Amino acid sequence: RSTKFYDFKVQTTRITKLCNTKDIPTINGMYPGPAIYAQEDDKVIVRVTNESPYNITIHWHGIRQRLSCWYDGPSYITQCPIQTGQNFMYEFTLVQQKGTFFWHAHVSWLRATVYGAIIVYPKKGVPYPFKFPYEEHIIILGEYWMKDIMQVEQAVLASGGAPPPADAFTINGHPGPNYNCSANDFYKIDVVPGKTYLLRIVNAALNQEHFFAIANHKLTIIEVDAEYTKPLTTDRVMVGPGQTLNVLVAADQPIARYSMAMGPYQSAKNVSFQNISSIAYFQYYGARENDLSLSAALPRFDDNLAVKTVMDGLRSLNPVAFPKEIDKNLFLTIGLNVQKCRSKNPQKDCQAKGGGVMAASMNNISFIKPNISILEAYYKKINGYFTQDFPGVPLKFYDFVNGAPNNAPNDTNSLNGTRTYVLDYGTRVQLILQDTGTVTTENHPIHLHGYSFYVVGYGTGNYDPETANFNLVDPPYMNTIGVPVGGWAAIRFIADNPGAWFMHCHLEIHLSWGLSVVFIVKNGDGPLERLPHPPADLPKC
Ligand code: C2O
């Protein structure tokens, strides 16, 4: 096993997109940022030096941070932000992990431009469980705003309403020809007829789930969230923010230029979004540039069935031992709601506000970030920053799906707070995630830090233990689950990695509105079951 070292300089970089020039936060001046390459079980060290005016942290999405919670990166959960002029050395080992991951800023909305891929190859001599591809390409889906992203974020939160849609969707940072001034700002893969390509697809977008398809070509999914799946061939895929997907594409069509497209999947009702697709090209050698390209058939923006069809086919390739029995079964509602104002102290802070602001909650608790990191407060036993009373069932039950809640949850009364749920080391946990419909139902990409989990079941409507179908044979092993719109998903993991682990909706606006919870996993007894001491250069708040 070896050590891979990377130097990440956080900078502001002037770029021009969509006929608009502005300064954006980047790593090493690159947008998207640099890719990290390593092998399974390698150690990775990334020195982050902050030369920008922004406070920043970096999260290594999907890396389980086995016994290295301090380096996970979510701001105010495991660390304070790295301030201007400071640096922090992230150090972690890719314990039994390989595949496609990504890294992204985990503070404010800086993730809009601060992201890049992490590619982890199998150990030397270990083959892929599929035919070795001729070539591989990273495909990162993103969203671009012409305005300064910090201003966009502040304006949205100040307004209390929904965010403005992005000005463009992007593939590897390129809007593509469907947008103004972008006729030549597109990504292209040149392909050799007859060869097979591996595409490592990452959705790094802020606020939108996306479909992806290539004209006239099939996609064979072989990995989801950096875990192998049984091969699943499909015409299109849906990728939620936070999800990664490896697909094989055979260049088996007549020589031509084919479009690769991303377009919105929008399951919520009455929200404004951009119904435009971003185009890149899959172009055979020998095709002429000005040949008309064949356009990819993306599903309609609200095609829930297209999403379900792929989900139905996902199976672990080698289901490893996973919990058939469970010790803790938590039921968590996920939903948007309206509150007077989002504050820990509404009595004092909400007086002046009028109609209400958008908020989001789990089990009727809307999460408020503390002023120092939860992990540090927990480790050093500093009181007053969080409580340990997150409820394992919703505070209020209601008819989740039918919009008109039965037992009238007055969600203006949802509680705000920094509540955590504490798990003993080794607990076999099941979470039933239930989408709710107070404002609108919606597919939420729920991401858990520190673990991958088995998706043992999902369905539409209210979860009903009597009728729910579970797959206890070969469920997919993921780190981000798109909970079906108006439906539920059941996930399982064993809490054997001590630390403070964030679980949240990976739609950034929902995270800002409080759709998250923190699990504190206690130390076990053995020497390899304990959280290490905090690193000396851990940033201070
Ligand atoms: Cu990729 Cu907490 O996120």
Coordinates of C-alpha atoms and ligand atoms in Angstrom, one line a residue:
R1 CA 0.0 0.0 0.0
S2 CA 1.3 3.5 -0.8
T3 CA 0.6 7.1 0.2
K4 CA -0.7 9.5 -2.3
F5 CA -0.1 13.2 -1.6
Y6 CA -2.0 16.1 -3.0
D7 CA -1.7 19.8 -2.5
F8 CA -5.0 21.7 -2.7
K9 CA -4.8 25.5 -2.8
V10 CA -8.1 27.2 -2.3
Q11 CA -8.1 30.1 -4.7
T12 CA -10.4 32.6 -6.4
T13 CA -10.2 32.2 -10.1
R14 CA -11.6 34.4 -12.8
I15 CA -13.6 32.4 -15.4
T16 CA -15.9 33.2 -18.2
K17 CA -19.1 31.1 -18.8
L18 CA -22.3 32.1 -20.5
C19 CA -20.8 35.4 -21.6
N20 CA -20.3 36.3 -18.0
T21 CA -17.0 36.8 -16.2
K22 CA -16.6 36.4 -12.5
D23 CA -14.4 35.1 -9.8
I24 CA -15.2 31.7 -8.5
P25 CA -13.7 29.6 -5.6
T26 CA -11.6 26.8 -7.0
I27 CA -8.9 24.3 -6.0
N28 CA -5.6 25.1 -7.8
G29 CA -7.5 27.4 -10.2
M30 CA -9.3 24.4 -11.8
Y31 CA -13.0 24.0 -12.5
P32 CA -14.0 21.3 -11.9
G33 CA -11.2 20.6 -9.5
P34 CA -8.3 18.2 -9.8
A35 CA -9.1 14.4 -9.6
I36 CA -7.5 12.3 -7.0
Y37 CA -6.1 8.9 -8.0
A38 CA -5.3 6.1 -5.7
Q39 CA -5.5 2.3 -5.1
E40 CA -7.6 0.4 -2.6
D41 CA -6.1 0.5 0.9
D42 CA -3.8 3.4 0.0
K43 CA -3.3 6.3 2.4
V44 CA -4.3 9.7 1.0
I45 CA -2.9 13.0 2.3
V46 CA -4.3 16.3 1.1
R47 CA -2.9 19.5 2.3
V48 CA -5.5 22.2 2.0
T49 CA -4.1 25.7 2.0
N50 CA -6.7 28.5 2.0
E51 CA -5.6 31.3 -0.2
S52 CA -9.2 32.5 -0.8
P53 CA -11.4 34.9 1.2
Y54 CA -13.8 32.0 1.9
N55 CA -14.0 29.8 4.9
I56 CA -13.7 26.2 3.6
T57 CA -13.8 22.5 4.4
I58 CA -13.5 19.6 2.1
H59 CA -15.5 16.4 2.4
W60 CA -14.4 13.1 0.7
H61 CA -17.8 11.9 -0.3
G62 CA -18.3 8.1 0.0
I63 CA -14.9 7.5 1.8
R64 CA -16.0 5.9 5.0
Q65 CA -13.2 7.4 7.1
R66 CA -12.6 4.3 9.1
L67 CA -11.4 5.5 12.6
S68 CA -10.6 8.9 11.0
C69 CA -13.8 10.9 11.6
W70 CA -11.7 14.1 12.2
Y71 CA -11.0 14.2 8.5
D72 CA -14.5 13.8 7.2
G73 CA -15.0 17.5 6.5
P74 CA -18.6 18.7 7.0
S75 CA -18.3 22.1 8.7
Y76 CA -19.5 22.3 12.3
I77 CA -20.0 18.6 12.4
T78 CA -16.5 17.2 12.4
Q79 CA -14.4 20.4 12.1
C80 CA -14.5 24.2 12.1
P81 CA -13.8 25.8 8.7
I82 CA -10.3 26.4 7.5
Q83 CA -10.1 30.2 7.5
T84 CA -8.3 32.5 5.1
G85 CA -4.5 32.0 5.4
Q86 CA -4.8 28.7 7.3
N87 CA -4.2 25.2 6.3
F88 CA -5.3 21.7 7.3
M89 CA -3.9 18.3 6.4
Y90 CA -6.5 15.7 5.6
E91 CA -5.2 12.1 6.1
F92 CA -7.2 9.0 5.6
T93 CA -6.9 5.4 4.4
L94 CA -9.1 3.9 1.8
V95 CA -9.9 0.8 3.8
Q96 CA -11.4 -1.8 1.5
Q97 CA -12.8 0.9 -0.7
K98 CA -12.4 1.3 -4.5
G99 CA -14.4 2.8 -7.3
T100 CA -15.7 6.3 -8.1
F101 CA -16.0 8.9 -5.3
F102 CA -15.8 12.6 -5.3
W103 CA -14.7 15.4 -3.0
H104 CA -16.5 18.7 -2.5
A105 CA -16.5 21.8 -0.3
H106 CA -18.8 21.2 2.7
V107 CA -19.5 24.7 3.9
S108 CA -22.0 27.3 2.6
W109 CA -22.8 26.6 -1.0
L110 CA -19.2 26.5 -2.2
R111 CA -19.7 23.0 -3.5
A112 CA -21.2 24.8 -6.6
T113 CA -17.7 25.1 -8.0
V114 CA -15.4 23.3 -5.5
Y115 CA -15.6 19.7 -6.4
G116 CA -13.6 16.9 -8.2
A117 CA -13.5 13.2 -8.7
I118 CA -11.7 10.6 -6.6
I119 CA -10.8 7.5 -8.5
V120 CA -9.7 4.4 -6.5
Y121 CA -8.4 1.5 -8.5
P122 CA -8.5 -2.1 -7.3
K123 CA -5.3 -3.4 -5.7
K124 CA -2.6 -4.5 -8.1
G125 CA -3.4 -7.8 -9.7
V126 CA -7.1 -7.6 -8.8
P127 CA -9.2 -7.4 -12.0
Y128 CA -12.5 -5.7 -12.5
P129 CA -15.4 -8.1 -12.4
F130 CA -16.2 -7.0 -16.0
K131 CA -14.3 -6.8 -19.3
F132 CA -11.5 -4.2 -19.0
P133 CA -12.6 -1.1 -20.8
Y134 CA -10.6 0.4 -23.6
E135 CA -10.7 3.8 -21.9
E136 CA -12.3 5.5 -19.0
H137 CA -13.7 9.0 -18.6
I138 CA -15.0 11.1 -15.7
I139 CA -18.4 12.7 -16.2
I140 CA -19.2 15.2 -13.5
L141 CA -22.7 16.7 -13.6
G142 CA -22.9 20.2 -12.1
E143 CA -24.8 23.5 -12.0
Y144 CA -23.6 26.9 -12.7
W145 CA -24.8 30.3 -11.5
M146 CA -23.8 33.6 -13.1
K147 CA -24.1 35.4 -9.8
D148 CA -21.6 34.9 -6.9
I149 CA -22.7 31.7 -5.2
M150 CA -22.4 33.2 -1.7
Q151 CA -24.7 36.0 -2.7
V152 CA -27.2 33.5 -4.2
E153 CA -27.2 31.5 -1.0
Q154 CA -27.6 34.6 1.2
A155 CA -30.4 36.0 -0.9
V156 CA -32.3 32.7 -0.8
L157 CA -32.0 32.3 2.9
A158 CA -32.9 35.9 3.6
S159 CA -36.0 35.6 1.3
G160 CA -37.2 32.4 3.1
G161 CA -38.3 31.1 -0.3
A162 CA -37.1 28.6 -2.8
P163 CA -33.8 29.0 -4.6
P164 CA -33.5 30.4 -8.2
P165 CA -32.7 27.6 -10.7
A166 CA -29.1 27.4 -11.9
D167 CA -28.3 29.4 -15.0
A168 CA -26.9 26.2 -16.6
F169 CA -26.4 22.6 -16.0
T170 CA -22.9 21.5 -16.8
I171 CA -21.0 18.4 -17.8
N172 CA -17.4 18.6 -16.6
G173 CA -17.9 22.3 -16.1
H174 CA -19.3 22.9 -19.7
P175 CA -22.8 24.1 -20.3
G176 CA -22.8 22.9 -23.9
P177 CA -24.6 24.3 -27.0
N178 CA -28.1 24.5 -25.5
Y179 CA -27.0 27.6 -23.6
N180 CA -26.1 31.1 -24.6
C181 CA -22.5 31.7 -25.7
S182 CA -21.7 28.1 -25.2
A183 CA -21.7 26.7 -28.7
N184 CA -18.1 25.7 -28.2
D185 CA -18.1 25.2 -24.5
F186 CA -18.8 21.5 -24.4
Y187 CA -17.2 18.3 -23.4
K188 CA -16.5 15.6 -25.9
I189 CA -15.2 12.0 -25.8
D190 CA -13.6 10.7 -29.0
V191 CA -14.4 7.1 -29.4
V192 CA -13.0 4.2 -31.4
P193 CA -15.7 2.2 -33.1
G194 CA -16.1 -1.2 -31.5
K195 CA -14.4 -0.3 -28.2
T196 CA -16.0 -0.3 -24.7
Y197 CA -15.8 2.8 -22.5
L198 CA -16.1 3.1 -18.8
L199 CA -17.9 6.3 -17.7
R200 CA -17.5 7.4 -14.1
I201 CA -20.5 9.6 -13.5
V202 CA -20.7 11.9 -10.5
N203 CA -23.6 14.2 -9.7
A204 CA -22.0 17.2 -7.9
A205 CA -25.0 19.5 -8.7
L206 CA -26.3 21.6 -5.9
N207 CA -30.1 21.5 -6.1
Q208 CA -31.3 19.3 -8.8
E209 CA -31.5 15.5 -9.5
H210 CA -30.6 14.6 -13.1
F211 CA -31.2 12.1 -15.8
F212 CA -28.3 11.1 -18.0
A213 CA -28.4 9.3 -21.4
I214 CA -26.4 8.9 -24.6
A215 CA -28.2 8.9 -27.9
N216 CA -28.7 5.4 -29.4
H217 CA -26.4 3.8 -26.8
K218 CA -27.1 1.5 -23.9
L219 CA -25.6 2.1 -20.5
T220 CA -24.6 -0.9 -18.4
I221 CA -24.4 0.0 -14.8
I222 CA -21.7 -2.0 -13.0
E223 CA -21.1 0.1 -9.9
V224 CA -23.2 2.4 -7.8
D225 CA -21.7 4.6 -5.0
A226 CA -18.3 2.8 -5.4
E227 CA -19.7 -0.7 -4.9
Y228 CA -20.1 -3.2 -7.7
T229 CA -23.5 -4.2 -8.9
K230 CA -24.7 -7.0 -11.1
P231 CA -24.6 -5.6 -14.6
L232 CA -27.8 -3.7 -15.4
T233 CA -28.4 -2.5 -18.9
T234 CA -30.6 0.6 -19.4
D235 CA -31.3 3.5 -21.8
R236 CA -30.9 6.1 -19.1
V237 CA -30.1 6.7 -15.5
M238 CA -31.1 9.1 -12.8
V239 CA -28.3 10.4 -10.6
G240 CA -29.1 12.4 -7.5
P241 CA -26.6 14.9 -6.1
G242 CA -24.2 12.8 -4.0
Q243 CA -24.5 9.7 -6.2
T244 CA -21.8 8.2 -8.3
L245 CA -22.4 5.6 -11.0
N246 CA -20.0 3.6 -13.2
V247 CA -21.4 2.5 -16.5
L248 CA -20.0 0.7 -19.5
V249 CA -20.8 2.0 -23.0
A250 CA -20.0 0.0 -26.1
A251 CA -19.3 2.1 -29.2
D252 CA -21.3 -0.3 -31.3
Q253 CA -23.3 2.1 -33.4
P254 CA -22.8 3.6 -36.9
I255 CA -20.0 6.3 -37.1
A256 CA -21.6 9.6 -36.1
R257 CA -21.7 12.2 -33.4
Y258 CA -24.0 11.3 -30.5
S259 CA -25.1 13.5 -27.8
M260 CA -24.6 12.7 -24.1
A261 CA -27.2 14.7 -22.2
M262 CA -28.1 15.5 -18.6
G263 CA -31.6 17.0 -17.8
P264 CA -33.6 17.6 -14.7
Y265 CA -35.5 15.0 -12.7
Q266 CA -38.0 17.1 -10.7
S267 CA -40.4 15.2 -8.6
A268 CA -41.6 18.1 -6.4
K269 CA -44.8 20.0 -7.4
N270 CA -44.9 23.7 -8.0
V271 CA -41.3 24.5 -8.0
S272 CA -39.5 26.5 -10.7
F273 CA -36.6 24.7 -12.3
Q274 CA -34.7 24.7 -15.6
N275 CA -36.2 22.3 -18.1
I276 CA -33.1 22.4 -20.3
S277 CA -30.6 19.7 -20.9
S278 CA -26.8 20.1 -21.0
I279 CA -25.2 18.4 -23.9
A280 CA -21.8 16.8 -24.4
Y281 CA -20.7 14.5 -27.2
F282 CA -19.8 10.9 -27.7
Q283 CA -18.1 11.2 -31.1
Y284 CA -16.8 8.4 -33.2
Y285 CA -13.5 8.8 -35.0
G286 CA -14.4 9.5 -38.6
A287 CA -17.6 11.4 -37.8
R288 CA -17.6 15.0 -39.2
E289 CA -17.8 17.8 -36.6
N290 CA -20.7 19.4 -38.5
D291 CA -22.6 16.2 -38.9
L292 CA -25.9 16.7 -37.2
S293 CA -25.6 14.9 -33.9
L294 CA -28.2 12.5 -32.7
S295 CA -29.9 13.7 -29.6
A296 CA -30.3 11.7 -26.5
A297 CA -33.8 10.7 -25.3
L298 CA -34.1 11.9 -21.8
P299 CA -37.2 11.0 -19.8
R300 CA -39.7 13.7 -19.0
F301 CA -38.7 15.7 -16.0
D302 CA -41.3 14.0 -13.8
D303 CA -40.9 10.5 -15.0
N304 CA -40.9 8.7 -11.7
L305 CA -41.3 5.3 -13.4
A306 CA -38.0 5.8 -15.2
V307 CA -36.3 6.2 -11.8
K308 CA -38.0 3.3 -10.3
T309 CA -37.3 0.9 -13.2
V310 CA -33.5 1.3 -12.7
M311 CA -33.8 1.2 -8.9
D312 CA -35.7 -2.1 -9.3
G313 CA -32.8 -3.7 -11.1
L314 CA -30.0 -2.7 -8.8
R315 CA -28.4 -5.7 -7.0
S316 CA -25.1 -6.0 -5.1
L317 CA -22.6 -8.1 -7.1
N318 CA -21.1 -9.8 -4.0
P319 CA -23.4 -9.2 -1.1
V320 CA -21.1 -9.2 1.9
A321 CA -22.4 -10.1 5.2
F322 CA -25.0 -7.5 6.2
P323 CA -27.4 -7.3 9.1
K324 CA -30.2 -9.8 8.7
E325 CA -31.2 -9.0 12.3
I326 CA -31.4 -5.5 13.7
D327 CA -31.0 -4.0 17.1
K328 CA -32.4 -0.5 16.5
N329 CA -35.2 0.4 14.1
L330 CA -35.7 4.1 13.7
F331 CA -38.4 5.7 11.7
L332 CA -37.5 9.1 10.2
T333 CA -39.8 11.4 8.3
I334 CA -38.3 13.7 5.8
G335 CA -40.1 16.8 4.6
L336 CA -40.3 20.4 3.9
N337 CA -42.4 22.7 6.0
V338 CA -43.0 26.4 6.7
Q339 CA -41.9 28.0 9.9
K340 CA -42.1 31.4 11.5
C341 CA -38.4 31.6 11.3
R342 CA -35.6 29.1 11.7
S343 CA -34.0 29.7 15.0
K344 CA -33.1 27.9 18.2
N345 CA -34.8 30.6 20.0
P346 CA -37.9 31.4 18.1
Q347 CA -39.5 33.4 21.0
K348 CA -36.7 35.9 20.8
D349 CA -35.7 35.8 17.1
C350 CA -39.0 35.3 15.3
Q351 CA -41.0 38.3 16.5
A352 CA -40.3 40.6 13.6
K353 CA -40.8 38.1 10.8
G354 CA -44.0 38.0 8.9
G355 CA -45.5 35.1 6.9
G356 CA -42.9 32.4 7.4
V357 CA -39.9 30.8 5.9
M358 CA -39.2 27.5 4.2
A359 CA -37.7 24.9 6.4
A360 CA -37.1 21.2 6.3
S361 CA -36.9 18.6 9.0
M362 CA -36.4 15.0 10.0
N363 CA -38.9 13.8 12.6
N364 CA -40.1 17.3 12.9
I365 CA -36.7 18.6 14.0
S366 CA -35.1 21.1 11.8
F367 CA -31.3 21.0 12.3
I368 CA -29.4 24.1 13.3
K369 CA -25.6 24.0 13.0
P370 CA -23.7 24.8 16.2
N371 CA -20.9 27.3 16.5
I372 CA -18.2 24.7 17.1
S373 CA -18.0 21.2 15.7
I374 CA -20.2 18.6 17.3
L375 CA -17.3 16.1 17.2
E376 CA -15.1 18.4 19.1
A377 CA -17.8 19.3 21.6
Y378 CA -18.5 15.6 22.1
Y379 CA -14.9 14.5 22.3
K380 CA -13.9 17.3 24.8
K381 CA -17.2 17.1 26.7
I382 CA -18.0 20.7 26.1
N383 CA -21.6 21.3 27.1
G384 CA -24.2 23.5 25.4
Y385 CA -23.6 22.9 21.7
F386 CA -25.8 20.0 21.0
T387 CA -28.3 17.6 22.7
Q388 CA -28.6 13.9 22.5
D389 CA -32.4 13.7 22.3
F390 CA -33.1 13.3 18.6
P391 CA -36.3 11.3 18.6
G392 CA -36.3 7.8 17.0
V393 CA -39.8 8.3 15.8
P394 CA -41.5 11.4 14.4
L395 CA -42.9 13.9 17.0
K396 CA -46.1 14.1 15.1
F397 CA -47.7 11.4 12.9
Y398 CA -49.7 12.3 10.0
D399 CA -50.9 11.1 6.7
F400 CA -47.6 11.4 5.0
V401 CA -48.4 11.2 1.4
N402 CA -51.8 12.7 0.7
G403 CA -50.7 16.2 1.1
A404 CA -53.6 17.1 3.3
P405 CA -52.3 15.8 6.5
N406 CA -54.8 14.0 8.7
N407 CA -53.9 14.9 12.1
A408 CA -53.1 18.4 11.0
P409 CA -49.4 18.7 11.8
N410 CA -48.9 22.3 12.4
D411 CA -45.5 22.3 11.0
T412 CA -44.9 25.9 11.9
N413 CA -44.4 24.3 15.3
S414 CA -41.6 22.0 14.2
L415 CA -38.8 22.3 16.6
N416 CA -35.4 23.7 15.7
G417 CA -32.3 22.4 17.4
T418 CA -29.0 20.7 17.3
R419 CA -30.1 17.2 18.3
T420 CA -28.1 14.1 17.8
Y421 CA -28.9 10.4 18.0
V422 CA -26.4 8.3 20.0
L423 CA -25.6 4.7 18.9
D424 CA -23.6 2.2 20.9
Y425 CA -20.7 0.7 19.1
G426 CA -21.7 -2.3 16.9
T427 CA -25.5 -1.5 16.9
R428 CA -27.2 -3.1 13.9
V429 CA -29.3 -0.2 12.7
Q430 CA -32.3 0.0 10.4
L431 CA -33.6 3.4 9.3
I432 CA -37.0 3.7 7.6
L433 CA -36.9 7.0 5.7
Q434 CA -40.4 8.3 4.9
D435 CA -40.9 11.1 2.5
T436 CA -43.7 13.4 3.7
G437 CA -46.0 15.8 2.0
T438 CA -46.7 18.8 4.1
V439 CA -45.5 21.2 1.4
T440 CA -44.9 18.8 -1.5
T441 CA -43.6 15.3 -1.7
E442 CA -40.2 14.9 -3.4
N443 CA -37.5 12.5 -4.1
H444 CA -34.8 13.3 -1.6
P445 CA -31.2 12.0 -2.0
I446 CA -30.3 11.2 1.5
H447 CA -26.6 10.8 2.2
L448 CA -24.9 9.2 5.2
H449 CA -21.4 10.0 6.2
G450 CA -19.0 7.4 7.7
Y451 CA -20.8 4.3 6.3
S452 CA -22.3 2.7 3.3
F453 CA -25.7 1.1 3.9
Y454 CA -27.7 -1.7 2.4
V455 CA -30.9 -0.5 0.7
V456 CA -33.1 -3.4 1.8
G457 CA -36.4 -2.0 0.8
Y458 CA -38.3 0.9 -0.7
G459 CA -41.7 1.7 -2.0
T460 CA -44.3 4.3 -2.7
G461 CA -46.9 5.5 -0.2
N462 CA -46.6 5.1 3.5
Y463 CA -44.3 2.5 4.9
D464 CA -46.3 -0.4 6.1
P465 CA -44.4 -3.2 7.8
E466 CA -47.1 -5.7 6.8
T467 CA -46.8 -5.2 3.1
A468 CA -43.3 -3.8 2.6
N469 CA -41.1 -5.9 0.4
F470 CA -37.5 -6.5 1.6
N471 CA -34.5 -7.8 -0.3
L472 CA -32.4 -9.6 2.3
V473 CA -30.4 -11.4 -0.4
D474 CA -28.5 -9.0 -2.5
P475 CA -29.5 -5.4 -1.8
P476 CA -27.4 -2.6 -3.3
Y477 CA -24.7 -1.1 -1.0
M478 CA -24.8 2.7 -1.3
N479 CA -24.1 5.9 0.5
T480 CA -26.9 8.1 -1.0
I481 CA -30.4 6.9 -1.5
G482 CA -33.0 8.7 -3.5
V483 CA -36.0 8.1 -1.3
P484 CA -38.9 7.7 -3.7
V485 CA -41.2 10.7 -4.0
G486 CA -44.1 10.2 -1.6
G487 CA -42.5 6.9 -0.6
W488 CA -40.0 5.3 1.7
A489 CA -36.7 3.5 1.8
A490 CA -35.3 1.1 4.4
I491 CA -31.5 1.1 4.9
R492 CA -29.2 -0.9 7.2
F493 CA -25.7 -0.5 8.5
I494 CA -23.7 -1.6 11.5
A495 CA -22.5 1.3 13.6
D496 CA -18.9 0.2 13.9
N497 CA -17.1 3.4 13.1
P498 CA -17.0 5.8 16.0
G499 CA -17.5 9.5 15.5
A500 CA -20.1 12.1 14.7
W501 CA -21.7 11.3 11.3
F502 CA -23.9 13.6 9.4
M503 CA -26.9 12.3 7.5
H504 CA -28.6 14.8 5.2
C505 CA -30.4 15.5 2.1
H506 CA -27.8 16.2 -0.6
L507 CA -29.9 18.9 -2.2
E508 CA -28.0 21.9 -0.8
I509 CA -31.1 24.0 -0.2
H510 CA -32.7 21.3 1.9
L511 CA -29.5 21.0 3.9
S512 CA -29.6 24.8 4.5
W513 CA -33.2 24.4 5.6
G514 CA -32.3 21.8 8.2
L515 CA -32.9 18.4 6.6
S516 CA -30.3 16.6 8.5
V517 CA -29.4 14.7 11.7
V518 CA -26.1 13.7 13.3
F519 CA -25.4 10.2 14.6
I520 CA -22.9 9.9 17.4
V521 CA -21.4 6.5 17.4
K522 CA -19.6 5.7 20.7
N523 CA -16.3 4.0 21.1
G524 CA -16.1 0.2 21.3
D525 CA -13.9 -1.6 23.8
G526 CA -11.2 -2.9 21.5
P527 CA -8.1 -0.8 20.6
L528 CA -9.3 -0.7 16.9
E529 CA -12.7 0.5 17.9
R530 CA -11.8 3.9 19.2
L531 CA -11.9 7.3 17.7
P532 CA -8.3 8.7 17.6
H533 CA -7.3 12.0 19.3
P534 CA -7.9 15.2 17.2
P535 CA -5.1 16.2 14.9
A536 CA -2.9 19.1 16.2
D537 CA -3.7 21.3 13.2
L538 CA -7.5 20.9 13.5
P539 CA -8.9 24.4 12.6
K540 CA -10.4 26.4 15.4
C541 CA -13.7 28.3 15.2
Ligands
C2O1 CU1 -21.4 14.9 -0.3 CU2 -22.4 15.7 3.6 O1 -21.9 15.3 1.6

